[in-house]
XYZ file of C-alpha atoms in Angstrom:
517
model
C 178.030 24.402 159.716
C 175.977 27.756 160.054
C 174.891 28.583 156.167
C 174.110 31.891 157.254
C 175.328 35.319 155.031
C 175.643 38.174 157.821
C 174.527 41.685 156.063
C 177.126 43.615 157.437
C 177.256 47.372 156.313
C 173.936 46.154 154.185
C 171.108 48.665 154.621
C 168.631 48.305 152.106
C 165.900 45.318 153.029
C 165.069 44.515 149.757
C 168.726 43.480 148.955
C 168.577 41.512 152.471
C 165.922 39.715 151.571
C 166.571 39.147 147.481
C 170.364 37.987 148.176
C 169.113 35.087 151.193
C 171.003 37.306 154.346
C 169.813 36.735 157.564
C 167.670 38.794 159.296
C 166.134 39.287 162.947
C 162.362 40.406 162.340
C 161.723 43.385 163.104
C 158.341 43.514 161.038
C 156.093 43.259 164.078
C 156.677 46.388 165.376
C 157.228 48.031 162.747
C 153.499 47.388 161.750
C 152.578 48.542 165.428
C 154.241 51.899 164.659
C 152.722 52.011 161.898
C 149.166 51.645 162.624
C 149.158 53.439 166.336
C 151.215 56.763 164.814
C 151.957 58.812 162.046
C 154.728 60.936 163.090
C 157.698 59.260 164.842
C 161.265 60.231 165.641
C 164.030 58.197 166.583
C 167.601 58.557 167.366
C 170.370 55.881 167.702
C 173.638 55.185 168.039
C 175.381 54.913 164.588
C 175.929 51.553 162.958
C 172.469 50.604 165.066
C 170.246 49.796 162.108
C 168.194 52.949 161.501
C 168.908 52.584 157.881
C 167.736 49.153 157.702
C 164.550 50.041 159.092
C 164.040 53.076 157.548
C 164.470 50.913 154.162
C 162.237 48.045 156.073
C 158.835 50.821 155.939
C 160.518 52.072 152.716
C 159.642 48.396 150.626
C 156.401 48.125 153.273
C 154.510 51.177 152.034
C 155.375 50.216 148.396
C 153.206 47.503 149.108
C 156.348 44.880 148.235
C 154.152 42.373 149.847
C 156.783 39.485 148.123
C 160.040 40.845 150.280
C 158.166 40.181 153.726
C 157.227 36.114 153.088
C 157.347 34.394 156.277
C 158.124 37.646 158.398
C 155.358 38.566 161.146
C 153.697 41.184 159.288
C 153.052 38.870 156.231
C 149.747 37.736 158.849
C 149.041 41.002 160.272
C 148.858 43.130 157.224
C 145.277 42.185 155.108
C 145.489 44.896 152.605
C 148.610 45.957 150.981
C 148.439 49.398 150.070
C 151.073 50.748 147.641
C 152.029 54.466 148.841
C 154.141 57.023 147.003
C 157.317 57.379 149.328
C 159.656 60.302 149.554
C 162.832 59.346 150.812
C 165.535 61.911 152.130
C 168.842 59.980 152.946
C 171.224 62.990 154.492
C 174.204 60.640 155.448
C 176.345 60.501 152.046
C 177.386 63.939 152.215
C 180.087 65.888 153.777
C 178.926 69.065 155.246
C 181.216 72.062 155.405
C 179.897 74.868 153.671
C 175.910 76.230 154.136
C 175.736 75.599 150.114
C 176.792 71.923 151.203
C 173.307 71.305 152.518
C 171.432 73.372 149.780
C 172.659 70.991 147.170
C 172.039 67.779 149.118
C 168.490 68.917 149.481
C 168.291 70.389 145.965
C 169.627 67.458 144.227
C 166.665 65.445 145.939
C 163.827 68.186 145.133
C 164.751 67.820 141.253
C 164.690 64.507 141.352
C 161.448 64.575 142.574
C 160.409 67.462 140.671
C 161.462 65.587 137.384
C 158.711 62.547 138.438
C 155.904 65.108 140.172
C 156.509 68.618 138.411
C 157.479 71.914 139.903
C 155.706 75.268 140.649
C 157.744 78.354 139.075
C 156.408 80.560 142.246
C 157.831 77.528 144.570
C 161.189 79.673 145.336
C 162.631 78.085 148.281
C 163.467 74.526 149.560
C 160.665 74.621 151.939
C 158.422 75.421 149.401
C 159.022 73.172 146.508
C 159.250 70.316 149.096
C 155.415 71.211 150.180
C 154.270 71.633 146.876
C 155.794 67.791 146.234
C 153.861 66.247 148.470
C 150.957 68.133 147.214
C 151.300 66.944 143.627
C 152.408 63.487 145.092
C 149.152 63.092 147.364
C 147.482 64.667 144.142
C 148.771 62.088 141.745
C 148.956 59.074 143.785
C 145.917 59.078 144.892
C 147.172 58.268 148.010
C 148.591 60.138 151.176
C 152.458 59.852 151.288
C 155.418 58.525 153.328
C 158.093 60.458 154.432
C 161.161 59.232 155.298
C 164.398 60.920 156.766
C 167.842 59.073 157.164
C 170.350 60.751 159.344
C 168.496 64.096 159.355
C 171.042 65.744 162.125
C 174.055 64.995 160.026
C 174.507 68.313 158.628
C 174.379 69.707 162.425
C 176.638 67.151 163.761
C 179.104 68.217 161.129
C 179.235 71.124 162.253
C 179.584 70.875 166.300
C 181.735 73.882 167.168
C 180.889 75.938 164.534
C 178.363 78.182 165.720
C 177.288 79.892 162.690
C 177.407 76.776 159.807
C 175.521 75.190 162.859
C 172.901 78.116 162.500
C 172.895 78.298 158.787
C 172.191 74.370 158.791
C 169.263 74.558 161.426
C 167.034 77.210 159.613
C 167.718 75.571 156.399
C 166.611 72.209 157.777
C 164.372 73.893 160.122
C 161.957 75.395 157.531
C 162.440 72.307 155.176
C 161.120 70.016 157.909
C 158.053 72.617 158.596
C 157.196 71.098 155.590
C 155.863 68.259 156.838
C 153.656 70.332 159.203
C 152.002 72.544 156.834
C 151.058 69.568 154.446
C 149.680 67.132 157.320
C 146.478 66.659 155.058
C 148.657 65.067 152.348
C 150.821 62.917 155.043
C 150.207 58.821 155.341
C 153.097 58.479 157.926
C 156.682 60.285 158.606
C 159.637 59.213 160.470
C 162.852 61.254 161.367
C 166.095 59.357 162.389
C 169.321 60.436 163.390
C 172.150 59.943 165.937
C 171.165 63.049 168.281
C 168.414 64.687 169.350
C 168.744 68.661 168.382
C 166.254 69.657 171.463
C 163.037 71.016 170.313
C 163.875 74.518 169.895
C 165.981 74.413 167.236
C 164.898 71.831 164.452
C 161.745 70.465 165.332
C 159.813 73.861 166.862
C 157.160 73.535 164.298
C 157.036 69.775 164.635
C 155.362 69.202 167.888
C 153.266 66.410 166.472
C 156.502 64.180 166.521
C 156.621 61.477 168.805
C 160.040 60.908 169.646
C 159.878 57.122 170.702
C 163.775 57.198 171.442
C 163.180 56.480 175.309
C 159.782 54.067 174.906
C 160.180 50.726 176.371
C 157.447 49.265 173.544
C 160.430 49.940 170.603
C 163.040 49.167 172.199
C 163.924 46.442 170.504
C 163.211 48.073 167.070
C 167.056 48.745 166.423
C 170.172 46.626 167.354
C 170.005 42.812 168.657
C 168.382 41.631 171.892
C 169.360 38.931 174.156
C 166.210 36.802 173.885
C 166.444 37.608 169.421
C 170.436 36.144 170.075
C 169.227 33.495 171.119
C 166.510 32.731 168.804
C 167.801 33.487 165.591
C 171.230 32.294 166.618
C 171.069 29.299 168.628
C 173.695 27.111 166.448
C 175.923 29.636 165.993
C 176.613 30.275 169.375
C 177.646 26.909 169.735
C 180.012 26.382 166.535
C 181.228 30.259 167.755
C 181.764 28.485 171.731
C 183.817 25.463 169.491
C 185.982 27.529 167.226
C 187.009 29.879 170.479
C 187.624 26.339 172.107
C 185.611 27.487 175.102
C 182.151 26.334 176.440
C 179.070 27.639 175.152
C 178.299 29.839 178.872
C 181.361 31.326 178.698
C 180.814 32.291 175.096
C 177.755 33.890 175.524
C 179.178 35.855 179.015
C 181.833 37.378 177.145
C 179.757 38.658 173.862
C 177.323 40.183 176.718
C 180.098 41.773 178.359
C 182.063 43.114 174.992
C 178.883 44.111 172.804
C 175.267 44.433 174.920
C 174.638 47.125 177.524
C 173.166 49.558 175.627
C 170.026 50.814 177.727
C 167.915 53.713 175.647
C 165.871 54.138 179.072
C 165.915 53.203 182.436
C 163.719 50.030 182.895
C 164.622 48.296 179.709
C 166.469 45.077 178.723
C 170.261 45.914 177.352
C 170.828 45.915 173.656
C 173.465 44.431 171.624
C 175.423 46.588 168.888
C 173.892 44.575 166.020
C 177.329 45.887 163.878
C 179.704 44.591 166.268
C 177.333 41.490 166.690
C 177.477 40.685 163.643
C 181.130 41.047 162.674
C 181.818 38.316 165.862
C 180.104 35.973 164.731
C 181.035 35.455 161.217
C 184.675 35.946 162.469
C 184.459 33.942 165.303
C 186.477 36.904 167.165
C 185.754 39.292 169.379
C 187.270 42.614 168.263
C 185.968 46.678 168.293
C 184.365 46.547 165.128
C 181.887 49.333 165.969
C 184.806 51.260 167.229
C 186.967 51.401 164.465
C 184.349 52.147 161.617
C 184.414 56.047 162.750
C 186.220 57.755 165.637
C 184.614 60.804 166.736
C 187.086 63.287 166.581
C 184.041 65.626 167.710
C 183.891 64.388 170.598
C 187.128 64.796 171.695
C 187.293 68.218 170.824
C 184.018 68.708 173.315
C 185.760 67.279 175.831
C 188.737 69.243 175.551
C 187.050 72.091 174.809
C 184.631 71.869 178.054
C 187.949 70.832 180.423
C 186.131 67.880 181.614
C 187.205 65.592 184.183
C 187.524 62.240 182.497
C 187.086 60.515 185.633
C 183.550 61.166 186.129
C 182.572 59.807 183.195
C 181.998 56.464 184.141
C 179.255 57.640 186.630
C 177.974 61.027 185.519
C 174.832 61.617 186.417
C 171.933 64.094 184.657
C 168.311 64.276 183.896
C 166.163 63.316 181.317
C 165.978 66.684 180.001
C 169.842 66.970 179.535
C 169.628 63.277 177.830
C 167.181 64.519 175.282
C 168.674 67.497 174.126
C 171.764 68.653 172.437
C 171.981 72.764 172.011
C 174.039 73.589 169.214
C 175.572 75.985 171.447
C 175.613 73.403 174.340
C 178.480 73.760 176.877
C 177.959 70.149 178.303
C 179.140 67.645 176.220
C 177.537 64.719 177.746
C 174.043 64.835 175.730
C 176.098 63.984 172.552
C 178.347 61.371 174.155
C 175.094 59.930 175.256
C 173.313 59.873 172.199
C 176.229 58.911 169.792
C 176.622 55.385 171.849
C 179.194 56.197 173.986
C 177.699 56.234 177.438
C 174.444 54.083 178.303
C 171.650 54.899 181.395
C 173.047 52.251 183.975
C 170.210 53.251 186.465
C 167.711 55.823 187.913
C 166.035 57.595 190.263
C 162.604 57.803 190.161
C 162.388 60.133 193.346
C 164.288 62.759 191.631
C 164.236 61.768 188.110
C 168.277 61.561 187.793
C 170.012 59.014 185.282
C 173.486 57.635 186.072
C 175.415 56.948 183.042
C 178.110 54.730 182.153
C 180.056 53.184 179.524
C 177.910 50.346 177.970
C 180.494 47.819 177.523
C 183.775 46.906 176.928
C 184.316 47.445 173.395
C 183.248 50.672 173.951
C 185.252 51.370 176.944
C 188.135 50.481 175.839
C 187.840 52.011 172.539
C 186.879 55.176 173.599
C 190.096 55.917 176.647
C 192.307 54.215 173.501
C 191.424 56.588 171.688
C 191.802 59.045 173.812
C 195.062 58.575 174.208
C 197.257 60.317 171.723
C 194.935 63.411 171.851
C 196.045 64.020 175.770
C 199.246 62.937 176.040
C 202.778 63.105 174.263
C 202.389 60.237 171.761
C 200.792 59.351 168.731
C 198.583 57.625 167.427
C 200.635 54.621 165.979
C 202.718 54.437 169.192
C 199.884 54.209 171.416
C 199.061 50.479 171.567
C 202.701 49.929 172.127
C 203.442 52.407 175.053
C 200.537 50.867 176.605
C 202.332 47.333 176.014
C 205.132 48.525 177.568
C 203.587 49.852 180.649
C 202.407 46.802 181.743
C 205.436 45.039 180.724
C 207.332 47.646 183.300
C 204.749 47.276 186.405
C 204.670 43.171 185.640
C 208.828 43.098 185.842
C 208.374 45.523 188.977
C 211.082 48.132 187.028
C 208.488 51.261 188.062
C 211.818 53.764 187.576
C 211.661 52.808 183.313
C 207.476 53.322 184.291
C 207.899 56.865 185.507
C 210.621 57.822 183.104
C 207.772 56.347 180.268
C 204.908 58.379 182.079
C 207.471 61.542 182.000
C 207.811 61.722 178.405
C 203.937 61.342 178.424
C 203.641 64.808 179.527
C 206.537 66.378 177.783
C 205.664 69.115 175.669
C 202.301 69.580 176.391
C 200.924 72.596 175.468
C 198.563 74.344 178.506
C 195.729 76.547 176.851
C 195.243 77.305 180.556
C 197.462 77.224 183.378
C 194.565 76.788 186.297
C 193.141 73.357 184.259
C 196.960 71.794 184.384
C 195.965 69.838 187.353
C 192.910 68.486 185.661
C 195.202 67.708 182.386
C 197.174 66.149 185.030
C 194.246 63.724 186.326
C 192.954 62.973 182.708
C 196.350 61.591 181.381
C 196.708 59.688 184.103
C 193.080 58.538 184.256
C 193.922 57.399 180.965
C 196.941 55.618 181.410
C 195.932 53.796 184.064
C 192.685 52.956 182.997
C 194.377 51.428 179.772
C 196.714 49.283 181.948
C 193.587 48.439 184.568
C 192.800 46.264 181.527
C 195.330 44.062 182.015
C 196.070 44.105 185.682
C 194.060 45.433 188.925
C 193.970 49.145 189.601
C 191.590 51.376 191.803
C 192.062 55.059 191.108
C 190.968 58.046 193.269
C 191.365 61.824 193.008
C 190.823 64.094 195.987
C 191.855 67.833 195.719
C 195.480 68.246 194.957
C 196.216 64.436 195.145
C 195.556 61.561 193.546
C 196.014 58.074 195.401
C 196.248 54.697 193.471
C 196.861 50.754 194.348
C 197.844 48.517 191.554
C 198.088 45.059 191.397
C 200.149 42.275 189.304
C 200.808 38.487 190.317
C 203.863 39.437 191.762
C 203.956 43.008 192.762
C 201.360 45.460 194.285
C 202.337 49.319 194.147
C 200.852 51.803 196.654
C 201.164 55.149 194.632
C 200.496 58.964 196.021
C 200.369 61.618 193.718
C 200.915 65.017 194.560
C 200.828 68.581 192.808
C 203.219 70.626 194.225
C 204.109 69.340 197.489
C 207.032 66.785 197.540
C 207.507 63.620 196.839
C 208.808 62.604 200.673
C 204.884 63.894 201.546
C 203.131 61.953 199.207
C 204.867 58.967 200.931
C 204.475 59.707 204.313
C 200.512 59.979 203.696
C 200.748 56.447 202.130
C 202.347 55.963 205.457
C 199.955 57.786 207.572
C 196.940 56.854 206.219
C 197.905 53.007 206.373
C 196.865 52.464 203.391
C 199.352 49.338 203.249
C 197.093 47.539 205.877
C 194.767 45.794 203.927
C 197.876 43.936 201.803
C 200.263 42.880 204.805
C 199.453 39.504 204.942
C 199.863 39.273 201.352
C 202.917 37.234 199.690
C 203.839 39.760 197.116
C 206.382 42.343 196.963
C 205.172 45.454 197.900
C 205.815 49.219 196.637
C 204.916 52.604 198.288
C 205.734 55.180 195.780
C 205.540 58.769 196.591
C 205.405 61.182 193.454
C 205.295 64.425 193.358
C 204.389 67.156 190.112
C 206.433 69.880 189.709
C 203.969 73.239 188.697
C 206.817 74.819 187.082
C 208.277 71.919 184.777
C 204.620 70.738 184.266
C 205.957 67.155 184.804
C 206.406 64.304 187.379
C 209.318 65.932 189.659
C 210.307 63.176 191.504
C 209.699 59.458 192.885
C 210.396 58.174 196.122
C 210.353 54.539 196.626
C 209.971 52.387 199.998
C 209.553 48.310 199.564
């Protein structure tokens, strides 16, 4: 039997390596950062192991040469060097107020202060923070490390709100100039965070940062590779094949398929969510760990707010720039799905530079449209799972009239902020829906102005389904008629169903349903 402690939700090395939990090296390139940069920015998903690594340089330029024993950089690093290191960890707070951030960023400074001293002419944050790494360098005797946890959570906090988002980004921005202005006094820095403010706002005076978010060399530096899976994990995969009573292929097929695909560029190996990973394996299930450790409600409200079509979000498409770059005042919310995990680069073209995104994997998939859910349609939260349950129930029994009638009461009630987007609220709910049920049966979906065609398939039963918005319901099943698009399923044995629907503008619901077997 494996012996192995996973450190889930553990983020500080030294406690990794004190209390005997495993751990995938990372120490190798780590040292190359170290010694080929001084200034590096990263951003990652959440739950992705920016902590861990950020704690990983913390115990490295303390010189705690005893922690890294039989990890690469115990053969590459000759001297040891202890260095004073300043630490900024922005992640425990909650940030609501402008004096929310002052007081993080205060409490730090006085702690600091209390070891270093303090200047009675250093007035602001910016200020006293330069004249600590002054006194540091001074005292030390040795250039210091800077390192910065989660430096965008104060901005992410406050997505929507324009003017906490301002307050945060000049407080942050001129605390972070810090760094420039006192370059002499600097061994090494490193930012990380979720999302990538773009350039203007927090990192203008840092243009010495190199952001290695999209390099192919670091990669690997965060989360759980295929080839580290499979050398650090070898056993396990089989007793985790055993206890699932399934073969060791199959086993390793469906953890691809639930927890790797994320791609941070466009000619790299996929990465596996090292939370989610983990979790699996000393379970010995597959669940959506990452999923349910923090919904982003954020998100959501983006979406909403931006009337986007959820359809195209399993193939939107964009550029580098747009990747890179979330405005505060941004109107396209697709930067920040990108960067908070949600989407991944499935491919690229080189001619034009253009990204095509997608949804890196299943948990994520079908976390993210479950979530979804109760936030576009008439039901909530703690029905959801349920409705969805009986959905497929309906469409497996063929009893579509109790399907409809369910999908009826999904629209009931809602509340249009805008009367010419109710045909795209329209298309999202049902995107939703029938997404959520395409994960138990077969479903191709299509919208095309006005109308929305769909084929669904059980053992037993395949449905043929036109939508329309305000024609009739007779139309929408003469078209299915029309168009043929029966032909490709006559010589099938099941029972088929052409179902003509039609939405009604002025009851903002499915009308009626016409039904021809």
């Amino acid at each position: 039997m494996s012996s192995k402690i996973y450190p889930i939700g553990i983020q500080n090395f030294e406690k990794i390596r004190n209390d005997g939990y495993f751990y995938i090296d990372k120490t190798a390139l780590m040292y190359q950062m170290v010694k080929t940069g001084s200034y590096y920015f990263l951003s990652r998903p959440r739950r992705f192991g920016k902590s861990l690594l950020i704690s990983t340089l913390e115990a490295y330029f303390q010189g705690k040469k005893e922690l890294f024993t039989g990890l690469a950089v115990e053969k590459l690093e000759k001297n040891w060097i202890k260095y004073p290191v300043l630490h900024i960890d922005l992640n425990t707070e909650k940030y609501d107020t402008p004096e929310s951030l002052e007081n993080k960023l205060n409490g730090v400074l006085v702690e600091w202060e209390k070891k270093y001293g303090a200047e009675p002419s250093e007035k602001s944050l910016a200020t006293r923070f330069e004249g600590i790494i002054k006194r540091t360098c001074r005292q030390e005797g040795q250039r210091v490390a800077i390192l910065v946890d989660e430096y965008d959570k104060p901005m992410l906090q406050a997505i929507g709100n324009e003017e906490l988002q301002k307050s945060f980004r000049n407080t942050l921005k001129a605390f972070y100039g810090a760094l420039k202005s006192q370059d002499g006094c600097i061994k090494f820095a490193m930012l990380t965070g979720v999302t990538k403010f773009s350039k203007v706002s927090v990192f203008s005076d840092l243009n010495n940062l190199d952001d290695i978010s999209m390099w192919n060399e670091y990669i690997e530096i965060c989360g759980v590779s295929e080839r580290e899976i499979h050398e650090n994990l070898e056993a396990e995969l089989h007793e985790f094949a055993d206890a699932r009573r399934t073969t060791y292929e199959k086993l390793c097929t469906e953890l691809k398929e639930c927890y790797d695909g994320y791609h941070f560029t466009h000619n790299s190996i996929g990465m596996y969510n090292p939370f989610s990973l983990l979790n699996a394996f000393k379970r010995k299930e597959f669940g959506n760990y990452w999923f349910e450790t923090g919904t982003p409600t954020y998100l959501v409200k983006l979406l909403k707010k931006h009337h986007y079509d959820l359809e195209r979000m399993a193939h939107e498409e964009t550029d580098a720039q747009v990747l890179n770059s979330i405005d505060s005042e941004s109107t396209n919310p697709i930067p920040v799905i990108y960067q908070s995990g949600y989407l991944t680069i499935k491919g690229y073209d080189e001619r034009f530079g253009i990204y095509r995104l997608g949804f890196p994997n299943r948990e994520v998939e079908e976390g993210f449209i479950r979530f979804l859910l109760p936030f576009y349609a008439n039901v909530n939260k703690v029905e959801s799972p349920f409705e969805i349950q009986k959905f497929v129930h309906e469409i497996e029994i063929g009893d579509y009239d109790s399907f409809f009638r369910r999908l009826q009461s999904f629209f009931a009630d809602t509340t249009y902020e805008v009367i010419r987007e109710q045909e795209l609220h329209y298309e999202n709910v049902l995107f939703i829906v029938f997404k959520l049920v395409g994960f138990y049966t077969k479903v191709e979906y299509h919208t095309n102005n006005g109308r929305i065609d769909l084929i669904l398939q059980t053992d037993k039963f395949i449905y043929i389904m036109e939508f329309k918005l305000n024609g009739t319901a007779e139309e929408a099943l003469q078209q299915i008629n029309d168009k043929r698009y029966a032909l490709p399923f006559e010589a099938d044995g099941r029972k088929l169903f052409k179902i003509g629907i039609n939405f009604s503008e002025k009851t903002r619901n499915i009308e009626k349903w016409v039904v021809e077997s």
